[in-house]
mmCIF file of C-alpha atoms in Angstrom:
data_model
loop_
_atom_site.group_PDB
_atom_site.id
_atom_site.type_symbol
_atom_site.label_atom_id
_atom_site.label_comp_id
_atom_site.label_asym_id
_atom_site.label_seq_id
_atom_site.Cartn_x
_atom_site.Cartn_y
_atom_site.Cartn_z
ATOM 1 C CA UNK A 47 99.300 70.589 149.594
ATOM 2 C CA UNK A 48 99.112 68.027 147.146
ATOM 3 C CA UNK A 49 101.955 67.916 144.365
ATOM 4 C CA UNK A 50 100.049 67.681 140.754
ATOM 5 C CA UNK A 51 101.372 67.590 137.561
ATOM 6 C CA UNK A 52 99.934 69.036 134.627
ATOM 7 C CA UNK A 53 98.310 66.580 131.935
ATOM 8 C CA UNK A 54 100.624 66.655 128.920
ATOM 9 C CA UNK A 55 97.638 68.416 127.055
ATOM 10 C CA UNK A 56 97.268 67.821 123.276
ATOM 11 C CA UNK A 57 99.165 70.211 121.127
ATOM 12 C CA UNK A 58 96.630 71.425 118.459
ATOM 13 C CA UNK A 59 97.954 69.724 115.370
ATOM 14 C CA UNK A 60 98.148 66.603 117.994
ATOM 15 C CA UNK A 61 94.666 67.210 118.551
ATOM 16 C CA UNK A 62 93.540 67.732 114.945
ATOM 17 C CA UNK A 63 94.959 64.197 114.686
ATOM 18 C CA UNK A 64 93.656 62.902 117.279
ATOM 19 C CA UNK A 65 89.809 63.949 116.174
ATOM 20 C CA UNK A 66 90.561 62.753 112.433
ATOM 21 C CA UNK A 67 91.803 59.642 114.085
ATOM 22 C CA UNK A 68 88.200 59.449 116.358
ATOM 23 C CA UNK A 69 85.907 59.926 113.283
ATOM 24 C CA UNK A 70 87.481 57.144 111.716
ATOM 25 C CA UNK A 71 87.092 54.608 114.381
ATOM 26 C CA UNK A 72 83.286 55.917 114.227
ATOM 27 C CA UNK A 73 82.945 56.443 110.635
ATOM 28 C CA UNK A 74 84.700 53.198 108.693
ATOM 29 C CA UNK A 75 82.974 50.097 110.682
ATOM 30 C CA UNK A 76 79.643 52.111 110.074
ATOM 31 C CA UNK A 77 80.293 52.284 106.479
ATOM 32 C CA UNK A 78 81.924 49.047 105.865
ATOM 33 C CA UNK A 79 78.425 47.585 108.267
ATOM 34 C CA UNK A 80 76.670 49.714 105.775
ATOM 35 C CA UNK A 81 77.764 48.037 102.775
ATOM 36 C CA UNK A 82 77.697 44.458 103.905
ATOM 37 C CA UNK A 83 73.677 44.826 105.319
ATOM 38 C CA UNK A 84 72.623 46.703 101.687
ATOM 39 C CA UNK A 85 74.742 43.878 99.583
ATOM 40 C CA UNK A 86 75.148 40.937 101.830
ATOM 41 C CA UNK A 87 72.149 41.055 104.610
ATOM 42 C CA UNK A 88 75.311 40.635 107.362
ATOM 43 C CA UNK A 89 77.200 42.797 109.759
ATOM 44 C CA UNK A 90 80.724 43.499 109.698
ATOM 45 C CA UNK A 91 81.335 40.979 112.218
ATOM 46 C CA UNK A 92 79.464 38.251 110.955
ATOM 47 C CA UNK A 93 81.437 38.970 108.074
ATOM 48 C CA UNK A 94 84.203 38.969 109.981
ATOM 49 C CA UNK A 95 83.281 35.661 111.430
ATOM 50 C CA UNK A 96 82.996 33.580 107.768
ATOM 51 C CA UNK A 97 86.150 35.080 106.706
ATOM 52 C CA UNK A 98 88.001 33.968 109.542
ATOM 53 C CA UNK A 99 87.185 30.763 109.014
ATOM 54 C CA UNK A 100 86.871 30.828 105.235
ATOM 55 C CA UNK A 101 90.751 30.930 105.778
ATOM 56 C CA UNK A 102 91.139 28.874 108.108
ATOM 57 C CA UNK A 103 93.057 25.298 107.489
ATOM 58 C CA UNK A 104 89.883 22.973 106.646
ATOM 59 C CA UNK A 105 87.838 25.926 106.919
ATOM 60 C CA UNK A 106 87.634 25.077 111.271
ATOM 61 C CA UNK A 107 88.747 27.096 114.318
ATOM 62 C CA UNK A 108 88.049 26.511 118.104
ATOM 63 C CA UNK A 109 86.065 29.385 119.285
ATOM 64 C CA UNK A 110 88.311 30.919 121.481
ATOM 65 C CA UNK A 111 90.854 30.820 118.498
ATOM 66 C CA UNK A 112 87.856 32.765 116.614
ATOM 67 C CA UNK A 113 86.702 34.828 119.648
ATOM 68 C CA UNK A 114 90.463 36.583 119.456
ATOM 69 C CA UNK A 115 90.594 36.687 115.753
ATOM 70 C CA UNK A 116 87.705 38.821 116.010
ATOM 71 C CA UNK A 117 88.548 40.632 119.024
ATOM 72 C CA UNK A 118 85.336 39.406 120.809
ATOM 73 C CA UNK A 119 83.924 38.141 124.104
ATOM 74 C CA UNK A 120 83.296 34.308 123.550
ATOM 75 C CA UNK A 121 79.290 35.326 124.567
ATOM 76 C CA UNK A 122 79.210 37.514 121.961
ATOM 77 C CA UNK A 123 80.707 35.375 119.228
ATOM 78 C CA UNK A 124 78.552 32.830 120.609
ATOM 79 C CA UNK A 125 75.324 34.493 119.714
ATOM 80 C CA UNK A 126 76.519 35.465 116.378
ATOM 81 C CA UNK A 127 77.561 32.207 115.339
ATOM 82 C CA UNK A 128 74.234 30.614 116.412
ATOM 83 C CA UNK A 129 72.520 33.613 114.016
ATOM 84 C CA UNK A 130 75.140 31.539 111.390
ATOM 85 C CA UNK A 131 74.120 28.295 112.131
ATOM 86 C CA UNK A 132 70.361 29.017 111.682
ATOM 87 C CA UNK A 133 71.064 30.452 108.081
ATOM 88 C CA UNK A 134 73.203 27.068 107.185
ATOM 89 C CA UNK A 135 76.549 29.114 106.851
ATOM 90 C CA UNK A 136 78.316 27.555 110.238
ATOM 91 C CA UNK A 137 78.569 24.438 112.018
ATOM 92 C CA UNK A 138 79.803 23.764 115.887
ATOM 93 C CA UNK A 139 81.297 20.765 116.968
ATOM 94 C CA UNK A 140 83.038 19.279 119.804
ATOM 95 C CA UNK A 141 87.369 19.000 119.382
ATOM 96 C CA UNK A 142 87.407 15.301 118.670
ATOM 97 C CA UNK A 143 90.736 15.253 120.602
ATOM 98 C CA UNK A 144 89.676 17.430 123.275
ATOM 99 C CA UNK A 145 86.042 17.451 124.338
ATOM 100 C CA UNK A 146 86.011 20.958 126.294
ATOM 101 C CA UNK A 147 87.019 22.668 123.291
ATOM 102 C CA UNK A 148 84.227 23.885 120.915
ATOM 103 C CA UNK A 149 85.210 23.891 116.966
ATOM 104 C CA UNK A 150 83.383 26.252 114.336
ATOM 105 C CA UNK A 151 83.484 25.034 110.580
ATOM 106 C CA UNK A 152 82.073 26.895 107.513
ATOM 107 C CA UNK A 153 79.993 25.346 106.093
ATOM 108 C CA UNK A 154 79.797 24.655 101.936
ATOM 109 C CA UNK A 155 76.968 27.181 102.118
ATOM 110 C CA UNK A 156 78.763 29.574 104.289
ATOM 111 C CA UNK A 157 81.989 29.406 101.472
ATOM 112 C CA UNK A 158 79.743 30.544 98.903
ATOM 113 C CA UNK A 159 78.363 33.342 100.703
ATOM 114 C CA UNK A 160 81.658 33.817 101.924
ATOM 115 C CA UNK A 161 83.298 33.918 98.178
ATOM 116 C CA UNK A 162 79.904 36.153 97.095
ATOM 117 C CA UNK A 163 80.301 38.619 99.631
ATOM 118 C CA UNK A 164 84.120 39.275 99.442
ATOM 119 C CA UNK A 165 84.273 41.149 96.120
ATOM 120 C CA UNK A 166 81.874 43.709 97.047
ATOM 121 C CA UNK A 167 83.424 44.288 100.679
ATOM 122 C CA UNK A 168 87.051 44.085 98.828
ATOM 123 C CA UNK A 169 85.659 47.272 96.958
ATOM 124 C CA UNK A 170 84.343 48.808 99.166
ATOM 125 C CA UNK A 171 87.255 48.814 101.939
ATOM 126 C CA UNK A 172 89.157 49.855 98.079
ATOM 127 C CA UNK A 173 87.074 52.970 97.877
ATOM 128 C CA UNK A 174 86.846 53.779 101.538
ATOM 129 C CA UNK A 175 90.459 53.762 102.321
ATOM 130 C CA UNK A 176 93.112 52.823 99.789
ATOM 131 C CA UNK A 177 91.670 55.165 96.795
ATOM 132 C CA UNK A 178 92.199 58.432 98.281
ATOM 133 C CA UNK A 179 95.903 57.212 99.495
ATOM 134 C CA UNK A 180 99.006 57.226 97.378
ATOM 135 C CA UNK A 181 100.930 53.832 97.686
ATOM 136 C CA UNK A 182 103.546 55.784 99.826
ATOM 137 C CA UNK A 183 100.351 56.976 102.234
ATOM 138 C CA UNK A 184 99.401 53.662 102.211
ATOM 139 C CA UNK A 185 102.632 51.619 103.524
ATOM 140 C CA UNK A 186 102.689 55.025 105.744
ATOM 141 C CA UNK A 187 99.438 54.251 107.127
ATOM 142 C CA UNK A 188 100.344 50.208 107.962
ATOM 143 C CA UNK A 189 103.629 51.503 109.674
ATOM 144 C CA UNK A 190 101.804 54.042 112.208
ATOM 145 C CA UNK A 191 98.737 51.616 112.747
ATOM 146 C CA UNK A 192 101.399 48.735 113.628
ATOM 147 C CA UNK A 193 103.016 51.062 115.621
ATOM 148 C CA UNK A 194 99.869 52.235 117.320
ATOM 149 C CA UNK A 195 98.701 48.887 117.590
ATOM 150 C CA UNK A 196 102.013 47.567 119.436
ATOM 151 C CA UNK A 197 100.679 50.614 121.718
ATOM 152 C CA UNK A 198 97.688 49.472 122.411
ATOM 153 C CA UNK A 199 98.529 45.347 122.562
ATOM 154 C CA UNK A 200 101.810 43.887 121.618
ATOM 155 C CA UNK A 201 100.270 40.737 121.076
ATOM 156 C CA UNK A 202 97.460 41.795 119.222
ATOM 157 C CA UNK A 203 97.107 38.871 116.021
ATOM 158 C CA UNK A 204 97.471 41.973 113.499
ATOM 159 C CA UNK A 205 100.629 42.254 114.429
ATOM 160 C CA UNK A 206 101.804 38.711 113.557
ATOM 161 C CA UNK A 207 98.956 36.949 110.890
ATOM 162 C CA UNK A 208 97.545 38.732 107.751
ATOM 163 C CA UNK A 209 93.653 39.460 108.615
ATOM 164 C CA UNK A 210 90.999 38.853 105.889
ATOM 165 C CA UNK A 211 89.162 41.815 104.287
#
């Protein structure tokens, strides 16, 4: 007879958590997608993409540097920043000092979409999730996602480097 163990079976306030916690992993990158396509004509990610490198020293970062910022596949990131190159906002070049390694730059135009974007995604993430917290809910809310996040990957960038908005 095989020995099982019970699973360790969510408690229902652990549970109540657990489903507010779900419907805002579905519910925030939809809206935040939302408002960047209706203000912007760009995703989340590509979004995600220019900012990384808008604050980025001399506005460059290898690929694989930007594939991890954005916690993304290098194929996918690929793909995306070829949609950035057509529309003049990214440029790829080969590492000078290291030919295997692939650089992304934004470009001038890519700044000032970049810098005409941000204030409208800035309020947005505002209204979304900072406006209905209290400052205290708010450092309360960094501490458990660091926490959570240390979980998940102790690595993870979030953890050590300020992400852009």
């Amino acid at each position: 007879m095989e020995n099982s163990v019970e699973p360790r079976w969510l408690s229902s306030d652990e549970r109540e958590v657990w489903l507010t916690l779900v419907g805002i992993m579905m519910k925030l990158p939809a809206a935040l997608d939302s408002q960047l396509q209706q203000d912007a004509g760009i995703s989340h990610f590509e979004y995600m993409v220019l900012a990384g490198l808008s604050e980025a020293p001399e506005r460059t970062r290898r690929m694989s540097d930007l594939a991890g910022f954005t916690e993304s596949g290098l194929p996918r990131l690929s793909q995306v920043v070829s949609r950035l190159e057509k529309r003049g906002w990214v440029h790829r070049s080969t590492d000078p000092s290291d030919g295997r390694i692939t650089l992304a730059t934004l470009t001038d135009e890519g700044w000032a979409k970049i810098t005409q974007t941000a204030p409208g995604h800035v309020e947005a993430v505002r209204a979304l999730v900072f406006d209905p917290l209290t400052k205290a809910q708010s450092r309360q809310l960094a501490s458990i996602g660091k926490r959570i996040m240390g979980a998940i990957d102790p690595e993870d960038r979030c953890l050590r480097e300020s992400a852009p908005l």
